[in-house]
Short mmCIF file of C-alpha atoms in Angstrom, two decimals:
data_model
loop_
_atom_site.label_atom_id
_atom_site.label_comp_id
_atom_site.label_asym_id
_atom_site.label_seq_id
_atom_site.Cartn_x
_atom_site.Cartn_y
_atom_site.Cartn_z
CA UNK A 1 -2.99 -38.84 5.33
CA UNK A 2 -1.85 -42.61 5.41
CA UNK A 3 0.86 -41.34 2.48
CA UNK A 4 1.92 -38.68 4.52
CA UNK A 5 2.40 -40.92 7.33
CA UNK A 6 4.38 -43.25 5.41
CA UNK A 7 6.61 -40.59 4.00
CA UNK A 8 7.96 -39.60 7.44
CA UNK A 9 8.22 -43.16 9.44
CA UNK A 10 10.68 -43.48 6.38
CA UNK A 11 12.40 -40.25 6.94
CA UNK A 12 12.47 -40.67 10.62
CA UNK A 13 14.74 -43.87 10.18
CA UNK A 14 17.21 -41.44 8.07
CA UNK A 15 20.60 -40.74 9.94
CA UNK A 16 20.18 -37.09 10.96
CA UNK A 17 24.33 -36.82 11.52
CA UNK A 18 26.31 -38.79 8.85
CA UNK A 19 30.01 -38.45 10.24
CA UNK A 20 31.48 -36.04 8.88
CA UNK A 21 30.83 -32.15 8.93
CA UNK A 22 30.64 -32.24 5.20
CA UNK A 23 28.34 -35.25 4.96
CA UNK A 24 26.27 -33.33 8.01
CA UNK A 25 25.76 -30.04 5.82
CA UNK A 26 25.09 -31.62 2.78
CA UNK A 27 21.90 -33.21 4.05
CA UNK A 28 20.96 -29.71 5.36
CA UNK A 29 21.63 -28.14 2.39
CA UNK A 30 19.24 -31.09 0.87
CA UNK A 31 16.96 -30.03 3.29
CA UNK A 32 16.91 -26.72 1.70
CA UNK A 33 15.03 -28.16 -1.74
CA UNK A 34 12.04 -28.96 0.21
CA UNK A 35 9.48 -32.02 1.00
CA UNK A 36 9.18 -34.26 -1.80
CA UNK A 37 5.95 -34.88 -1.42
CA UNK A 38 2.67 -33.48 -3.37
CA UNK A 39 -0.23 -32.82 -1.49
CA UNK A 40 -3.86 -33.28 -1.94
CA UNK A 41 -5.17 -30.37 -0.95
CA UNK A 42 -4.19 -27.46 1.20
CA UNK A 43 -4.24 -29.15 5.00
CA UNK A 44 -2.07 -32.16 3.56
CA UNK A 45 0.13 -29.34 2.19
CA UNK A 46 0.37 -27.57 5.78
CA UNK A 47 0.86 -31.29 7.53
CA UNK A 48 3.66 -32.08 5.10
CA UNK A 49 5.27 -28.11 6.00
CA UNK A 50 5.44 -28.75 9.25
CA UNK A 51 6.85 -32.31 9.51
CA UNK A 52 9.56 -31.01 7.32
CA UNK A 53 9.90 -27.95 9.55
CA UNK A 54 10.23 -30.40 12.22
CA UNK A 55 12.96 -32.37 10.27
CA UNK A 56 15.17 -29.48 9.82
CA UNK A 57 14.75 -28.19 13.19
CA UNK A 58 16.49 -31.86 14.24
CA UNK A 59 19.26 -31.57 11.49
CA UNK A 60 20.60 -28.23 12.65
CA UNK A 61 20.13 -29.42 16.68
CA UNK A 62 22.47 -32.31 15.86
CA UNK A 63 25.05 -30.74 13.95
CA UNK A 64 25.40 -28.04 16.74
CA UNK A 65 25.71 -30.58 18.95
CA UNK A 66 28.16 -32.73 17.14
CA UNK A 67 30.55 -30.17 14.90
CA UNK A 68 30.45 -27.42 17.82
CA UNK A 69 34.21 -26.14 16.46
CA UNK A 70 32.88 -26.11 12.61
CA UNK A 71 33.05 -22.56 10.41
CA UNK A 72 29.53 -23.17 10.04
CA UNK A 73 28.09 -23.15 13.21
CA UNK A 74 27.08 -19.58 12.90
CA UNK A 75 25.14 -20.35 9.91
CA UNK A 76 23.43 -23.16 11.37
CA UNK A 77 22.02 -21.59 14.41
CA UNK A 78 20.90 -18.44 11.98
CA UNK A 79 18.98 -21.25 10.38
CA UNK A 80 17.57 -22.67 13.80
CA UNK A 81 16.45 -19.42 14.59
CA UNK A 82 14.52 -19.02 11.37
CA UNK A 83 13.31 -22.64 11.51
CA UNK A 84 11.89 -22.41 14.98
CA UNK A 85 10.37 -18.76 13.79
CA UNK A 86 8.16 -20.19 10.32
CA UNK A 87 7.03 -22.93 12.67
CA UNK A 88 5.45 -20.88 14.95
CA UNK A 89 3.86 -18.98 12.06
CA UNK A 90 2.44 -22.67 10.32
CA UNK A 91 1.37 -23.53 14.17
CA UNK A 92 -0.35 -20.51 14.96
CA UNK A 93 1.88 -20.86 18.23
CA UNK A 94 3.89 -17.42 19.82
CA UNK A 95 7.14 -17.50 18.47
CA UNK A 96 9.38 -19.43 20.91
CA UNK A 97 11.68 -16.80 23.12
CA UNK A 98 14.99 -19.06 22.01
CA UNK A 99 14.28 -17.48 18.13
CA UNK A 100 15.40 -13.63 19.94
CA UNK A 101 18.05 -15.18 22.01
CA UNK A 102 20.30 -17.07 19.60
CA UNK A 103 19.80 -13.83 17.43
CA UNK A 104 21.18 -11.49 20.48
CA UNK A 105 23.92 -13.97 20.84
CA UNK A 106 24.88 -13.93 17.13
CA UNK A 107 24.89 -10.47 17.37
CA UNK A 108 27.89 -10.16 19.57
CA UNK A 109 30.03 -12.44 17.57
CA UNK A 110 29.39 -11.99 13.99
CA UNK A 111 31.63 -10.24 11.65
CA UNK A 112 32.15 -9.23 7.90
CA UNK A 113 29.83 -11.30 5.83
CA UNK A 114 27.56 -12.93 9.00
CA UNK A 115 26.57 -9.16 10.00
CA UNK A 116 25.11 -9.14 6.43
CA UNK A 117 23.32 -12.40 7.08
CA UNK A 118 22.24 -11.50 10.39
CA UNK A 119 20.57 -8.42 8.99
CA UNK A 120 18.84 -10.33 6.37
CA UNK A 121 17.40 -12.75 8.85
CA UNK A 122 16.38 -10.11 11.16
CA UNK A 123 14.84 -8.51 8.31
CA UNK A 124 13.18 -11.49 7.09
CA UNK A 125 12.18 -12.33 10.58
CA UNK A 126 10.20 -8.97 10.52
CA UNK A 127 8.34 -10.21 7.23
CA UNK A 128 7.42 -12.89 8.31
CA UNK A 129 5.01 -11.60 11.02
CA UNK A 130 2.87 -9.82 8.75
CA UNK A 131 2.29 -12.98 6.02
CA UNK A 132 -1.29 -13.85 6.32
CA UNK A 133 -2.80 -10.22 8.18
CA UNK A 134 -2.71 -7.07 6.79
CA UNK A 135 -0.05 -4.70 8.71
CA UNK A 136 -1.24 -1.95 10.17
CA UNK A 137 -0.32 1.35 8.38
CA UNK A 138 2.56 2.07 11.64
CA UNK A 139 3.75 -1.62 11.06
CA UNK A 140 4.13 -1.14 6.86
CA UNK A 141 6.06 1.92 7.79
CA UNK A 142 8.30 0.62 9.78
CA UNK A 143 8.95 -2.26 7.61
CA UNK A 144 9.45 -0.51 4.69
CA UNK A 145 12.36 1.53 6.71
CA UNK A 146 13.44 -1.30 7.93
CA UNK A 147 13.63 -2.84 4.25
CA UNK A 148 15.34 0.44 3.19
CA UNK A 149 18.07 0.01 6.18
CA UNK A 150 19.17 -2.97 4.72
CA UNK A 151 19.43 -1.23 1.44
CA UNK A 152 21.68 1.51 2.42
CA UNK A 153 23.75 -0.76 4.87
CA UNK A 154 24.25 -3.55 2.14
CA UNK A 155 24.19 -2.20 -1.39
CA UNK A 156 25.61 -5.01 -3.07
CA UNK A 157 23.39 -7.57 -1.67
CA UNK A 158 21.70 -10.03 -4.18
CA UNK A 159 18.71 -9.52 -1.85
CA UNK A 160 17.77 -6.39 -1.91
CA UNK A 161 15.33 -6.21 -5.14
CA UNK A 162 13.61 -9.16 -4.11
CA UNK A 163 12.96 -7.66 -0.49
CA UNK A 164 11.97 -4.17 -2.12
CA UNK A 165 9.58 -6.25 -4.24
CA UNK A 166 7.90 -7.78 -1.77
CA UNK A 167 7.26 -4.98 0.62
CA UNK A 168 6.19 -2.96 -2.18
CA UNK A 169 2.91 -5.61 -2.11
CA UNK A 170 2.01 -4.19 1.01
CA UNK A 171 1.41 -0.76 -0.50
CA UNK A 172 -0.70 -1.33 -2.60
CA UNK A 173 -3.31 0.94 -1.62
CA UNK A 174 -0.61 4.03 -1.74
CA UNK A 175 0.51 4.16 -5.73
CA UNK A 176 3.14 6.81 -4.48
CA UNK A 177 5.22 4.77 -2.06
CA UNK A 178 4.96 1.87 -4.90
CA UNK A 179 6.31 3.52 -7.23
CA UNK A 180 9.19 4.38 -5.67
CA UNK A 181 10.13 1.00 -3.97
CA UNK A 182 9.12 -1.08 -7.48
CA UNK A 183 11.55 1.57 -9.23
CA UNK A 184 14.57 0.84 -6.97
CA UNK A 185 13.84 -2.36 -6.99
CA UNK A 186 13.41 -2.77 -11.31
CA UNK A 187 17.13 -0.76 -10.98
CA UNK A 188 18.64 -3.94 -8.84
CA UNK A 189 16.44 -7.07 -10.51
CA UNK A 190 18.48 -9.80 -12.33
CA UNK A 191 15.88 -12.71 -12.23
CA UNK A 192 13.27 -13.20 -14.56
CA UNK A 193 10.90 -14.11 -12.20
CA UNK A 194 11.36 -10.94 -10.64
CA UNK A 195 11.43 -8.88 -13.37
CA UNK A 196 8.24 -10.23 -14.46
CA UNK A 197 6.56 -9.09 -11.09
CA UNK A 198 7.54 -5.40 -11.20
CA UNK A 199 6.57 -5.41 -14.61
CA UNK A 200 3.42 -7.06 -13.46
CA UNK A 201 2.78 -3.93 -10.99
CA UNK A 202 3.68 -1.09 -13.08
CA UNK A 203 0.72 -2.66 -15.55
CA UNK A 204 -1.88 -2.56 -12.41
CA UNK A 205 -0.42 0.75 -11.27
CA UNK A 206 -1.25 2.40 -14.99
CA UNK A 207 -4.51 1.10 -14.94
CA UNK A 208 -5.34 3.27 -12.22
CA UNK A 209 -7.43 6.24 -12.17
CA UNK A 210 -8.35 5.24 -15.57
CA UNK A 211 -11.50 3.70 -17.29
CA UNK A 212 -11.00 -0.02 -18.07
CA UNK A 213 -13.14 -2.58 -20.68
CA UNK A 214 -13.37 -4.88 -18.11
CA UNK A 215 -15.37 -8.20 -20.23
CA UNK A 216 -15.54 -11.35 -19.49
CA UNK A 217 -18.20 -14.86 -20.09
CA UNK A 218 -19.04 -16.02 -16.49
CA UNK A 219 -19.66 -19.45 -15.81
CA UNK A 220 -23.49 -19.32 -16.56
CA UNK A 221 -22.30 -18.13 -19.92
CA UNK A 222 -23.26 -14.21 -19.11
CA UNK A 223 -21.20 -11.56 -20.35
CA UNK A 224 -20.16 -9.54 -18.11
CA UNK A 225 -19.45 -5.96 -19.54
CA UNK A 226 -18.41 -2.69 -16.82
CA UNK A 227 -19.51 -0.90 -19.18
CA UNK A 228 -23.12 -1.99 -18.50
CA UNK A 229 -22.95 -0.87 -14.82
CA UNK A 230 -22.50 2.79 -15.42
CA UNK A 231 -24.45 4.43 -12.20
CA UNK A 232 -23.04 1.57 -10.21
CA UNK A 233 -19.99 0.56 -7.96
CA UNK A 234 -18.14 -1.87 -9.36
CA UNK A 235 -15.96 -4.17 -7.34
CA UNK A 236 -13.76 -7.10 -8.82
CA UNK A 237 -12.57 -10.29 -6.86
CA UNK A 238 -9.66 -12.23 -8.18
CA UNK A 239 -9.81 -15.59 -6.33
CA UNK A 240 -8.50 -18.82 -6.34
CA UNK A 241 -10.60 -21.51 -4.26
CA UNK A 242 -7.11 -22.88 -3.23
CA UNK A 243 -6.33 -19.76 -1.37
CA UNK A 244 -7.28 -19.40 2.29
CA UNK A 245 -6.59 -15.61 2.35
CA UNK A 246 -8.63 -15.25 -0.94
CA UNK A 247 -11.51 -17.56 0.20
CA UNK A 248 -11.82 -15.24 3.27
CA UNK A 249 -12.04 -12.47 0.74
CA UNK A 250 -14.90 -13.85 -0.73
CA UNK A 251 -16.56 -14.52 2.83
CA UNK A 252 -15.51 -10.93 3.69
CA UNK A 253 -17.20 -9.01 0.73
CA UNK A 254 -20.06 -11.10 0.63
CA UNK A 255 -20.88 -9.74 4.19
CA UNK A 256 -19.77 -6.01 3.68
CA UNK A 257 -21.77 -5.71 0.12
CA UNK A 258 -24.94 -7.15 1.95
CA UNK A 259 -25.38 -3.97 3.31
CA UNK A 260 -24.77 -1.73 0.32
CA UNK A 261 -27.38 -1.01 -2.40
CA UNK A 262 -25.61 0.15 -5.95
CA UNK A 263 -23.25 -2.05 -6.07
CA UNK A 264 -22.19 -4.50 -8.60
CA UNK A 265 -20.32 -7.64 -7.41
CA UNK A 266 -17.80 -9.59 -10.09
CA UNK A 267 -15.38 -11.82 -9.62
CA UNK A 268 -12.46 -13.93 -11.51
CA UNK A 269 -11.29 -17.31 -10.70
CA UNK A 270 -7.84 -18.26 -11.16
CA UNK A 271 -9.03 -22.51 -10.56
CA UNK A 272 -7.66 -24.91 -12.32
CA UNK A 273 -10.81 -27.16 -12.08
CA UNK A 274 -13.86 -25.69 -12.87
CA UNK A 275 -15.60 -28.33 -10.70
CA UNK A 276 -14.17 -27.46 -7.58
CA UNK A 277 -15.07 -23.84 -8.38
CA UNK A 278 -18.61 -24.54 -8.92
CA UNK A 279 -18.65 -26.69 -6.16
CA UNK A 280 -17.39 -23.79 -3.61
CA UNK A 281 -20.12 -21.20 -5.08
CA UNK A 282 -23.25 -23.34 -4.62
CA UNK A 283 -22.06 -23.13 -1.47
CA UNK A 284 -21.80 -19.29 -1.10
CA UNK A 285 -24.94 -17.52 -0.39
CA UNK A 286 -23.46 -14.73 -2.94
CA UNK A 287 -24.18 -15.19 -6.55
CA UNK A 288 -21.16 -12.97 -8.18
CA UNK A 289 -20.84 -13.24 -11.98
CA UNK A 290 -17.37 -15.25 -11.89
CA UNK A 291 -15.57 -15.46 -14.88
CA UNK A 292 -13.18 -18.87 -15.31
CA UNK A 293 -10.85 -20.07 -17.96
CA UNK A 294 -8.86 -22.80 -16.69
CA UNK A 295 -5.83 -21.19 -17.62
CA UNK A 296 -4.57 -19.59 -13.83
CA UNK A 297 -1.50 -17.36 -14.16
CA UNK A 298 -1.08 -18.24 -18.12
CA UNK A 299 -4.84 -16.29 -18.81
CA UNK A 300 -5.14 -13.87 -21.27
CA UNK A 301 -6.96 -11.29 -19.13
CA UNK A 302 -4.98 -12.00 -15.87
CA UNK A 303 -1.68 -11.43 -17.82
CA UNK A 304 -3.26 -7.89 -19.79
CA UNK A 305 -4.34 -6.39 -15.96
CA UNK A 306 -0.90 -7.86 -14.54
CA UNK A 307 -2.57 -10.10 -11.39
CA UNK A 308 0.06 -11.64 -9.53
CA UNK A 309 -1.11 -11.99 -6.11
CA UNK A 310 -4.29 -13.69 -4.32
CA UNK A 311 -6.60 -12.08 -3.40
CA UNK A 312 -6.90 -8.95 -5.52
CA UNK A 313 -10.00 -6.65 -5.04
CA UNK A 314 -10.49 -4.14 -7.31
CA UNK A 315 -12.86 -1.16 -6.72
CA UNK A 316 -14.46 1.15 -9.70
CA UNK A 317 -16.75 3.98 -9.54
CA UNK A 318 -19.61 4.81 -11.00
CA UNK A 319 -18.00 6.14 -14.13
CA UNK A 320 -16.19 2.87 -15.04
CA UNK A 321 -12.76 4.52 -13.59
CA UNK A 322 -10.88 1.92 -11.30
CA UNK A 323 -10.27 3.79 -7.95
CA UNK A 324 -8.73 1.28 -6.02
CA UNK A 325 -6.30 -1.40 -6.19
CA UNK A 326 -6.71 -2.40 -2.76
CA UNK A 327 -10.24 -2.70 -2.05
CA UNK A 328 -9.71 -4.95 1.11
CA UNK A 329 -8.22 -1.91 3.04
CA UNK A 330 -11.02 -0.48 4.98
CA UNK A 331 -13.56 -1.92 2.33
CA UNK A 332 -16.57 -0.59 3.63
CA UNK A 333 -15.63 3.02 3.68
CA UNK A 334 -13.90 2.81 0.27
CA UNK A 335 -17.35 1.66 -0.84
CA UNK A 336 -19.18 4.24 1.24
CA UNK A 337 -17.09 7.35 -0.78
CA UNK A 338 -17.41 6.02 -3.90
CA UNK A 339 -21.30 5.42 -3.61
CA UNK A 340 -21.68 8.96 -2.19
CA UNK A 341 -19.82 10.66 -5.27
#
């Protein structure tokens, strides 16, 4: 923490206003690139997110303050708002009541382009609420209209594929509505990156309803073949020990399986240190075959079944047939069906 430290006393002795308006933006716009520094581990990488947070937040207060008259002073409040709004999602804190008002007052003056941006940050403001907890169904609804306004209201937006692509993650569990949203979205796509993704769910979503060879060599050197575990459920974690959500995963379906005979627990590791994988299981009171290559995103098996998101539960009948891409929506009952067919 001592670096950490270090790395902000220097910061903090940086000239938050330079002059002039130009010099002012540019070292927002610097801002923008992110902290320079590489964490440890995931709490130094939270600590760092927040004292950068914090650094921003004091950027945009001065320029409003100094460069009241500039043509960018709508721009910079837009990005106080959504500064003071991602802090109170890495605090845990209730979003601060200034976050609505600045966006009410923006409202009444923006025109052409800023209604655009205002939409996107309202939009995005939305989003953010539900990163880290799983929406309910009402809330995915009503984002997912809410992601389609800003569709129909601003066509030509740059925006709009990536926003389709990421509220198409929260539907997971309903194929139907996936498709849809990942095919508007695969119309609109221009970045690789992007592309990639959709590609990456339209692999998952073909998998479905189908049987799968699932192999693997766990770290004990077992095979483990789904094809052995005919008669059984089968459910899949894909889990990083570097992921919080996917750690609780782990926690979660260790409890919920406890209580369920027939059922075969597997899971895959996306590490990059097989110590610090080994060192998290001995610690787990669940003893799931978990396969590990070392090789993350670039693995041969996590590429084939197109993975791209942490953590991924996978649920397959008795049969072999994978049922579920979602098998951390309502878990146990999912289970409960598919050990009752």
């Amino acid at each position: 923490m001592l670096r950490i430290a270090l790395l902000f006393l220097a910061l903090a002795f940086q000239p938050l206003i330079a002059g002039s308006p130009e010099d002012d933006w540019s070292g927002i716009a610097k801002l923008d690139a992110g902290p320079s520094a590489i964490p440890k581990n995931e709490s130094e990488a939270h600590a760092i997110a927040i004292q950068h947070n914090e650094l921003q937040e004091k950027s945009l207060r001065a320029f409003i303050a100094t460069h009241a008259k500039d043509a960018r002073i709508f721009e910079a409040r837009l990005r106080l708002a959504r500064t003071l709004s991602i802090r109170a999602r890495l605090s845990g804190e209730t979003e601060p009541a200034e976050v609505a008002r600045i966006l009410e007052e923006l409202e009444a003056i923006a025109t052409g382009p800023q209604r655009t941006e205002l939409a996107f940050a309202k939009l995005s403001r939305e989003m953010r609420r539900f990163q880290g907890r799983r929406p309910t169904t009402g809330e995915r609804t009503a984002l997912l209209e809410s992601a389609r306004a800003f569709q129909k209201n601003h066509p030509t937006d740059r925006r709009v594929a990536a926003v389709l692509a990421e509220v198409a993650t929260l539907f997971e569990s309903d194929p139907k509505t996936k498709i849809a949203i990942i095919a508007d979205a695969e119309k609109l796509a221009v970045e690789p990156e992007l592309k990639a993704q959709l590609a990456d769910d339209r692999r998952r979503l073909a998998l479905l309803d189908k049987p799968l060879g699932l192999r693997f060599t766990a770290l004990d050197r077992s095979n483990f073949d789904i094809r052995e575990h005919r008669g059984k459920v089968v459910v899949v974690l894909f889990f990083a020990t570097s992921s919080e959500p996917a750690v609780a995963a782990f926690s979660e379906l260790e409890t919920i399986l406890a209580k369920h005979e027939g059922v075969k627990w597997a899971a895959i590791s996306l590490d990059p240190q097989k110590a610090a994988l080994e060192a998290f299981l001995r610690q787990q009171k669940a003893k799931p075959q978990t396969g590990w290559d070392g090789k993350m995103w670039g693995g041969e098996l996590i590429q084939a079944l197109g993975i791209n998101g942490l953590p991924t539960v996978w649920l397959f009948d008795k049969q072999g047939i994978l049922r579920s891409l979602d098998g951390m929506d309502q878990t146990d009952r999912q289970i409960s069906r598919l050990l009752k067919e």
